[in-house]
Tab-separated table of C-alpha atoms in Angstrom:
chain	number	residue	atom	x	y	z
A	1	UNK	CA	39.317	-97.166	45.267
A	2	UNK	CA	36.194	-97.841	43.080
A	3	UNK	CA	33.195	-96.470	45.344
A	4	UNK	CA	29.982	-98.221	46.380
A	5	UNK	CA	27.663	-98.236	48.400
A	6	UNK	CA	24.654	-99.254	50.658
A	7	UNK	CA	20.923	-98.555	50.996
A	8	UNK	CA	17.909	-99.471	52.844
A	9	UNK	CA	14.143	-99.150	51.443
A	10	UNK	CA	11.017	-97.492	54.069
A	11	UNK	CA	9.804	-101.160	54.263
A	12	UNK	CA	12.923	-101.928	56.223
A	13	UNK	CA	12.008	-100.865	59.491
A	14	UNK	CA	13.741	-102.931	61.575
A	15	UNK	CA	15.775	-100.209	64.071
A	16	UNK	CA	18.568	-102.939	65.329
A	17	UNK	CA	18.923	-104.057	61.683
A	18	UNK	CA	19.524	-100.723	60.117
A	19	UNK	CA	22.349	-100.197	62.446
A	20	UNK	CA	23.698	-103.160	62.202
A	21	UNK	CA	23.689	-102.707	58.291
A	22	UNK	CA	25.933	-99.314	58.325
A	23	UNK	CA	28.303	-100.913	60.995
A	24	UNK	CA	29.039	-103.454	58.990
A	25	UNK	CA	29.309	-101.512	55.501
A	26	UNK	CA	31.603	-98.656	57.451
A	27	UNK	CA	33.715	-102.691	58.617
A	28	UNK	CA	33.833	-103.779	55.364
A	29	UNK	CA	34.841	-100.672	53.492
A	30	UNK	CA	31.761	-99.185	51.722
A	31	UNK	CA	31.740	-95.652	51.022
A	32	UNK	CA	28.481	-94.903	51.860
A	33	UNK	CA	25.276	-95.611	53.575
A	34	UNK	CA	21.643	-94.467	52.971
A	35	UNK	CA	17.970	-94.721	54.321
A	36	UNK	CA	14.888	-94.159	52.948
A	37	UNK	CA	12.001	-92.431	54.598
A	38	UNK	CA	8.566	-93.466	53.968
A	39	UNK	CA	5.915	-94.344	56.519
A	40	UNK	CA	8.364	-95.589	59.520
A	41	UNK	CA	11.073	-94.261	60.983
A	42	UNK	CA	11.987	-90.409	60.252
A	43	UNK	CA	15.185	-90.580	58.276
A	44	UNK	CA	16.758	-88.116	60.590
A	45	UNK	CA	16.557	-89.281	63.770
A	46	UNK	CA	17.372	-92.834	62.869
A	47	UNK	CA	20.626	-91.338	60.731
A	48	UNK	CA	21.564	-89.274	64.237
A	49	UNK	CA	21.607	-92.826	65.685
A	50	UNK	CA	23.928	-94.247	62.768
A	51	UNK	CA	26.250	-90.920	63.202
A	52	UNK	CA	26.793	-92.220	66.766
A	53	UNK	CA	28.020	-95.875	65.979
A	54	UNK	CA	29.969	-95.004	62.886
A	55	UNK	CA	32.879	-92.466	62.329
A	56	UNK	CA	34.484	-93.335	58.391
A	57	UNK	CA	31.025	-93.666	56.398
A	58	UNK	CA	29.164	-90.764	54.734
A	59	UNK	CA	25.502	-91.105	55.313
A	60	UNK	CA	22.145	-89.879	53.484
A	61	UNK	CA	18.754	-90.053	53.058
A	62	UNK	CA	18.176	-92.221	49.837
A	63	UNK	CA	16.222	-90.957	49.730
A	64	UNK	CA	13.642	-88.322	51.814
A	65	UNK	CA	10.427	-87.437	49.705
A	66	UNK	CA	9.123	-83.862	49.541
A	67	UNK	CA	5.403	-83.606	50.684
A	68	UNK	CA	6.281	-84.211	54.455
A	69	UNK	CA	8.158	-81.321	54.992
A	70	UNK	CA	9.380	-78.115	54.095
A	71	UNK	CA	12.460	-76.555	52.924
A	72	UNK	CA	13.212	-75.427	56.083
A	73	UNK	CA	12.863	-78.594	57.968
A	74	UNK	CA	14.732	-80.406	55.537
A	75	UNK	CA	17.416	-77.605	55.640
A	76	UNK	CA	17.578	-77.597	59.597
A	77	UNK	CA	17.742	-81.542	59.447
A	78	UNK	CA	20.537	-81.297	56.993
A	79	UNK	CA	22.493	-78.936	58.963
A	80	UNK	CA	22.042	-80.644	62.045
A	81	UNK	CA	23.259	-84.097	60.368
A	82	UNK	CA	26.189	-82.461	58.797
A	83	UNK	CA	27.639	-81.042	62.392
A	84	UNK	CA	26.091	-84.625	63.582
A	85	UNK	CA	28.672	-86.770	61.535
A	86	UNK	CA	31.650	-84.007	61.279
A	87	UNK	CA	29.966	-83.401	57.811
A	88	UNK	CA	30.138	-86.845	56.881
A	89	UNK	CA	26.043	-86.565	55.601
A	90	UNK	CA	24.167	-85.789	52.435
A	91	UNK	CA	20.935	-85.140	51.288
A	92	UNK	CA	19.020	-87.300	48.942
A	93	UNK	CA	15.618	-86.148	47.433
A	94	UNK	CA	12.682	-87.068	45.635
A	95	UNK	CA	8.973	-87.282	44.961
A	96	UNK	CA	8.039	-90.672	46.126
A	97	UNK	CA	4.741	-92.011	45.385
A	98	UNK	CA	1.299	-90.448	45.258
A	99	UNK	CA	0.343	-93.128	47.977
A	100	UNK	CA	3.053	-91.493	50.040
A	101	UNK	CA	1.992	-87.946	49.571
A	102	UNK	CA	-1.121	-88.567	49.708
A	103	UNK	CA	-2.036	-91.583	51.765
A	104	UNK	CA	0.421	-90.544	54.264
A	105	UNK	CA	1.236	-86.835	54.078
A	106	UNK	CA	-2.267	-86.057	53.142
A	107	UNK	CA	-1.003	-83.853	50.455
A	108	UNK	CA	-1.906	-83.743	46.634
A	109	UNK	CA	0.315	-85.139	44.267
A	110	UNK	CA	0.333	-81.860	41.909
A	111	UNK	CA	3.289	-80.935	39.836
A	112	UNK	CA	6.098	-83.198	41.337
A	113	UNK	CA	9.171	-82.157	39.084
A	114	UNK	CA	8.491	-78.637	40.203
A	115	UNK	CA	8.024	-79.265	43.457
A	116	UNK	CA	11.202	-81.577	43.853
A	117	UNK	CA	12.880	-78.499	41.767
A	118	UNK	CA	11.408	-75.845	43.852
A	119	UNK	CA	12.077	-78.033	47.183
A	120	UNK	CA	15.928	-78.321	46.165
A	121	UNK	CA	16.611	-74.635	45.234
A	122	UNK	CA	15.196	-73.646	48.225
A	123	UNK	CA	16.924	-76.038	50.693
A	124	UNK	CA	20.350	-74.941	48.451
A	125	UNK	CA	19.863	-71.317	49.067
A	126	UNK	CA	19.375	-72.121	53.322
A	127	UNK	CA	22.375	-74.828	53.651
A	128	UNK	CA	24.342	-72.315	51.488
A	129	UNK	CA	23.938	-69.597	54.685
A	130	UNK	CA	21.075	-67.194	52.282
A	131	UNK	CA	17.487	-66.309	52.936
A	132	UNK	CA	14.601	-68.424	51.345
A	133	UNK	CA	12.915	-66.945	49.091
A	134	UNK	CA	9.501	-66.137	49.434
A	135	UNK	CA	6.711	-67.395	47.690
A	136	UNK	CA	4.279	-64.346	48.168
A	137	UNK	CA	5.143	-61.090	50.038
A	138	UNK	CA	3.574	-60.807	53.443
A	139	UNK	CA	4.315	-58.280	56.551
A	140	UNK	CA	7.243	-60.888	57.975
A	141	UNK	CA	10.692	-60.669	55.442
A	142	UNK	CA	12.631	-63.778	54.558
A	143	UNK	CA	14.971	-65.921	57.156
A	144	UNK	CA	17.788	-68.005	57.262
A	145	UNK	CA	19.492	-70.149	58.858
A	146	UNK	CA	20.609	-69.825	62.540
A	147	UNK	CA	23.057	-72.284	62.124
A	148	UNK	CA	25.032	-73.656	59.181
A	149	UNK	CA	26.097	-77.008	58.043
A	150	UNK	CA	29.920	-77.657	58.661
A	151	UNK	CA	30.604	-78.645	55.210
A	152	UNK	CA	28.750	-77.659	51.776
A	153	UNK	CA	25.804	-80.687	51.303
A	154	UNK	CA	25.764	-82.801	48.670
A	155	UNK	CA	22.753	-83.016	46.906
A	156	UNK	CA	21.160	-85.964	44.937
A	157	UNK	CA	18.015	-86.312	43.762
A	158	UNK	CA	15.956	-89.172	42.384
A	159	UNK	CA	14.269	-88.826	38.824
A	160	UNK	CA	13.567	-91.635	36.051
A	161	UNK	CA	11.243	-89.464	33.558
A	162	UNK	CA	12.414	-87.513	31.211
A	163	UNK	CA	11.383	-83.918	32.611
A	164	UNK	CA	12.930	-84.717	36.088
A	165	UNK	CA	16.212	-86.663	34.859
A	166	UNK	CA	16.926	-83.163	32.606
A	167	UNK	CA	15.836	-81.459	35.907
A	168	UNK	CA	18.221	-82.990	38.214
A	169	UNK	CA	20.960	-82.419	35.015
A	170	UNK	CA	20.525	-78.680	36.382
A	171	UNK	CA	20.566	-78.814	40.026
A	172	UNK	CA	21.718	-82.563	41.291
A	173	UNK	CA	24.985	-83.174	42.187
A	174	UNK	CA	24.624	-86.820	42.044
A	175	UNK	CA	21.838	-88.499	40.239
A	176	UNK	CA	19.969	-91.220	42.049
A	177	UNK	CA	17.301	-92.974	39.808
A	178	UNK	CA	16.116	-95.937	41.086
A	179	UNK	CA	14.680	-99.056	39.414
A	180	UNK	CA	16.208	-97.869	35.776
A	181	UNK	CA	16.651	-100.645	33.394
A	182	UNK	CA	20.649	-100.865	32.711
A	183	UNK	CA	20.191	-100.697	28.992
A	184	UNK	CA	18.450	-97.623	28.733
A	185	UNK	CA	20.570	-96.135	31.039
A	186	UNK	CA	22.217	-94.534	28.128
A	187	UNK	CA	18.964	-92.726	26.877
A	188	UNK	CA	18.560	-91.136	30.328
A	189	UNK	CA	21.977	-90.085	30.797
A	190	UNK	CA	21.369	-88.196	27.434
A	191	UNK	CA	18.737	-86.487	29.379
A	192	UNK	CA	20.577	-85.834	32.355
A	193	UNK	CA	23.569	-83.607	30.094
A	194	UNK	CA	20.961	-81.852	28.200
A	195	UNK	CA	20.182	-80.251	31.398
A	196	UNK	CA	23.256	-80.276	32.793
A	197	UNK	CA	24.193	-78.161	29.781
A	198	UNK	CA	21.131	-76.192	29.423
A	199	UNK	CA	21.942	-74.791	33.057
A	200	UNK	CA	25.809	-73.928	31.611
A	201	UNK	CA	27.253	-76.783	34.826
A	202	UNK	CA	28.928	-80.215	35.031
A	203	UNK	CA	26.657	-83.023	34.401
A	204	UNK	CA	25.806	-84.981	38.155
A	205	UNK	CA	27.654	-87.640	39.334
A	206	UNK	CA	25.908	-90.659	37.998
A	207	UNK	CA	24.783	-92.889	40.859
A	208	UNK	CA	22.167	-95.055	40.583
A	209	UNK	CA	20.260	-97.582	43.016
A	210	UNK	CA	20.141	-101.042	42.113
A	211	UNK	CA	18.181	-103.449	43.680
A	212	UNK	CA	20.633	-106.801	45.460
A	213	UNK	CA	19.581	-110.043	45.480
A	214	UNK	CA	23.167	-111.776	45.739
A	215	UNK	CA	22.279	-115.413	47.412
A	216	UNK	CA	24.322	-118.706	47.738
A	217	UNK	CA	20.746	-120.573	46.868
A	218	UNK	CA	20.095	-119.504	43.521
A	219	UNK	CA	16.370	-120.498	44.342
A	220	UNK	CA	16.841	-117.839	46.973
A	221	UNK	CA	18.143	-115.302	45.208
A	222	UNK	CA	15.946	-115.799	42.225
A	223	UNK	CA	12.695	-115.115	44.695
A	224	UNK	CA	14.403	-112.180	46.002
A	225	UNK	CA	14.958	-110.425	42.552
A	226	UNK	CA	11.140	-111.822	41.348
A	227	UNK	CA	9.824	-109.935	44.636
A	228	UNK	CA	11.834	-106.774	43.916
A	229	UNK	CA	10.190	-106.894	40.595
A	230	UNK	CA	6.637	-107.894	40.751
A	231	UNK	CA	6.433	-105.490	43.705
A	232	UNK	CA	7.447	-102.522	42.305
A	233	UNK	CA	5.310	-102.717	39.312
A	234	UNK	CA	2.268	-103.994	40.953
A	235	UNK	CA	2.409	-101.805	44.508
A	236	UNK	CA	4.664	-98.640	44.199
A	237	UNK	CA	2.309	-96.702	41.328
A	238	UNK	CA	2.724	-95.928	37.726
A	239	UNK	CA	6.230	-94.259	37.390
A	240	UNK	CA	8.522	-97.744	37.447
A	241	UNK	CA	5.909	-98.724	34.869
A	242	UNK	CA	6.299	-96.263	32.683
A	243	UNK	CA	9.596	-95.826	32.797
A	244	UNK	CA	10.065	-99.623	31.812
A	245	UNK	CA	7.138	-99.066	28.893
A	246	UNK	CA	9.233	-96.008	27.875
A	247	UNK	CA	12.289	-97.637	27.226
A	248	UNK	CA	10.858	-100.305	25.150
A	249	UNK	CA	10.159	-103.425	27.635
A	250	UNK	CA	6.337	-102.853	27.755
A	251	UNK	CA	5.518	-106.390	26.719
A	252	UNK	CA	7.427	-107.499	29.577
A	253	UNK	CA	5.903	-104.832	32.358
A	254	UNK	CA	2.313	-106.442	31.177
A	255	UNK	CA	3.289	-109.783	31.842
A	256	UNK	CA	4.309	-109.211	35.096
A	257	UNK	CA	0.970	-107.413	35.522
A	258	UNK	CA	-1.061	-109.890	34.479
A	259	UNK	CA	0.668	-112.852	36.482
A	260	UNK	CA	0.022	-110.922	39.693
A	261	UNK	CA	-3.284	-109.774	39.482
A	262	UNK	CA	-2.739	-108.424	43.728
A	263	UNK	CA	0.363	-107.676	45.618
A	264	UNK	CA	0.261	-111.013	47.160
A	265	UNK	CA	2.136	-112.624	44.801
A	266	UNK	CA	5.909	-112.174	42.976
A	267	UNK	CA	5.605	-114.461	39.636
A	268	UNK	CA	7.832	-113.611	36.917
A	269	UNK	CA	6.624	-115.523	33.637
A	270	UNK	CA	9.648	-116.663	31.679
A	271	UNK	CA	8.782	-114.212	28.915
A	272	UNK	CA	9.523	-111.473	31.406
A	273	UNK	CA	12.682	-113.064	32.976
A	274	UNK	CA	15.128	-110.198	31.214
A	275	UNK	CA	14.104	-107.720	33.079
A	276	UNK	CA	15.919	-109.472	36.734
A	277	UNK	CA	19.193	-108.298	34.768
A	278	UNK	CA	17.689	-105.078	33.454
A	279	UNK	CA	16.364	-104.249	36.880
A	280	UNK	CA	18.855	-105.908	39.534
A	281	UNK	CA	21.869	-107.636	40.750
A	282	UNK	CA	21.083	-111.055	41.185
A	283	UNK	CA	22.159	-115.053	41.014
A	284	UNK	CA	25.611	-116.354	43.078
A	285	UNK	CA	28.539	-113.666	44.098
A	286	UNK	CA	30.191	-114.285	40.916
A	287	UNK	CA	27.078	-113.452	38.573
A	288	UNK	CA	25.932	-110.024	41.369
A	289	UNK	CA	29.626	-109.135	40.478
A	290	UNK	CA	29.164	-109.325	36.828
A	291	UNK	CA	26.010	-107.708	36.999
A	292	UNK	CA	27.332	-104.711	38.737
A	293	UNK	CA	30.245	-104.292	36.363
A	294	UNK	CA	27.542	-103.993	33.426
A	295	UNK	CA	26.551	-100.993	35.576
A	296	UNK	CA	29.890	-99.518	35.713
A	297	UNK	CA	30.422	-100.231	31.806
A	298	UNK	CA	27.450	-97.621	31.081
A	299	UNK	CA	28.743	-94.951	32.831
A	300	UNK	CA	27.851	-95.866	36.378
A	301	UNK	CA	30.104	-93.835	38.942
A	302	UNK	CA	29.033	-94.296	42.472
A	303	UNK	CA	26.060	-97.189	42.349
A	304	UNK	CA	24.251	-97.865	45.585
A	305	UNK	CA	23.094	-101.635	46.489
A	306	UNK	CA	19.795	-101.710	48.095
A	307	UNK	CA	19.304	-104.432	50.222
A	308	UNK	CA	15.896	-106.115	50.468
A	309	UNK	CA	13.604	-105.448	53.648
A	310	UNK	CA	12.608	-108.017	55.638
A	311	UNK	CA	15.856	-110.558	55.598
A	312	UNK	CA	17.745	-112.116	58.333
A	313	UNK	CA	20.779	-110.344	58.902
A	314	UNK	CA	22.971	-113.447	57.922
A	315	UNK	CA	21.364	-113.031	54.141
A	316	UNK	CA	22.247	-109.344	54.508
A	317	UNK	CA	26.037	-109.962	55.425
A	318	UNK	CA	26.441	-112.365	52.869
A	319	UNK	CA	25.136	-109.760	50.011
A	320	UNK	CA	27.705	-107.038	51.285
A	321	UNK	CA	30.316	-109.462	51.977
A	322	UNK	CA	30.137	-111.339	48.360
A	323	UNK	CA	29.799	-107.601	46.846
A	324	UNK	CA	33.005	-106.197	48.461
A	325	UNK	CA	35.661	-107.131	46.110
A	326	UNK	CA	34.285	-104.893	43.349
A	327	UNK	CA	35.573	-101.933	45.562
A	328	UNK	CA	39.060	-101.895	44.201
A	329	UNK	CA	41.437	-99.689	42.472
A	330	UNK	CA	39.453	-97.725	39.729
């Protein structure tokens, strides 16, 4: 079968609805289910929870950002969740936001491809049974793990600009990016084999996360994609920006700017309307469908559909319920 799967953002923090999310995706036959970590819940401890209501669905952070902990707590969580789920988890990386690092993690925002590089070479070498390496020599020689993870651990990491995407082309095993306009999705797999090459390894499992707003009230559904939008360009820092500017729809990225002057709003001017189908799955089950398939049709392998914080958890069935039928033979 065709795989896909399911993801939460940070701003869902909602405890009973997270769980009721992965029961039903594991019920209606998705292949996998992921949280995000921001500034609620630790990803671990709410993925333990999942691990104990579910038994067929892999689970991941989608994903866990890099300034909060180190490789060793990230290696020890993964370990933990792998014997947790009868190795059903993986790990999902990336840098986040400089809010997150440091609003939250009090931590500066310095050099984030190396430090998402450094982060998963480090957490590869523990997971993998080997010492860390040592950043500077001291009295105290390297460790490793006590215990190891019951299965190897799938690795993805998040990336959109250029020097990360090549980046995770050399040490991903699935790539992640999230918010990436479908048509330059081409341009950025380019980047992805280039490192994938450069490193002398296959290229990473293509798997990108697209925003849902599947609704039966297109006025609905059309204020759900506006909000995934206008928020991440106005509230979430420069990156989706200039990714978007990048790849040639900076016209539209100002628009959006300038009709939502604070994070209040979620106005799309008509001028900027393209970039709901560059940016998610949206309209009635039948037009989310034929969305998705665009995805597939530029190399998409394993897409995850992020649902959006904050709805009912009718809204939320309905999205994973019209989105099933994609998941058939390959």
């Amino acid at each position: 079968m065709r795989e896909l799967a399911v993801g939460l953002t940070p701003m869902e923090t909602r405890r009973d609805v997270v769980l009721h999310v992965a029961q039903r995706a594991e019920q209606l036959g998705y292949g996998s289910f992921t949280v995000a970590e921001g500034w609620g819940h630790d990803a671990g401890v709410l993925l333990a929870e999942v691990a104990s209501r579910t038994s067929r669905i892999r689970i991941g952070t989608g994903v866990l950002n890099v300034w909060g902990r180190s490789p060793a707590t990230i290696a020890m969580m993964a370990t933990s969740l792998s014997e947790a789920t009868g190795g059903r988890f993986f790990l999902g990386l990336g840098v986040g936001s400089p809010g997150l690092a440091e609003g939250f993690h009090d931590v500066p925002f310095d050099e984030p491809v190396a430090r998402l590089a450094g982060m998963t070479r480090q957490v590869r070498r523990l997971v993998a049974g080997e010492r860390i390496q040592q950043s500077r020599p001291g009295e105290v020689g390297p460790l490793k793990l006590a215990v190891l993870p019951r299965s190897e651990v799938q690795i993805d990491l998040a990336a959109l600009g250029p020097r990360s995407t090549r980046m995770a082309g050399e040490l991903a095993d699935r790539w992640v990016p999230f918010l990436l306009p479908v048509s330059g999705a081409g341009t950025s797999i380019g980047l992805l084999e280039e490192g994938a090459t450069a490193a002398g390894r296959h290229r990473p499992i293509i798997a990108p996360s697209v925003p849902l707003a599947v609704c039966a009230d297109p006025a609905q559904s059309l204020e759900i994609a506006s909000w995934w939008v206008a928020f991440y360009l106005t509230s979430m820092g420069p990156l989706y920006r200039g990714t978007l500017q990048r790849l040639g729809h900076g016209a539209a990225v100002e628009e959006v700017l300038a009709a939502n002057p604070t994070p209040r709003t979620s106005e799309i001017p008509p001028g900027a309307r393209g970039l709901l189908d560059e940016l998610t799955v949206w309209g009635d089950p039948d037009a989310g469908r034929a969305a998705l398939e665009r995805w597939y049709s530029v190399g998409s392998e394993q897409p995850t559909l992020i649902l959006p914080p904050g709805r009912d958890v009718e809204t939320l069935d309905f999205m994973l319920e019209s989105m099933r039928p994609l998941m058939r033979p390959a």
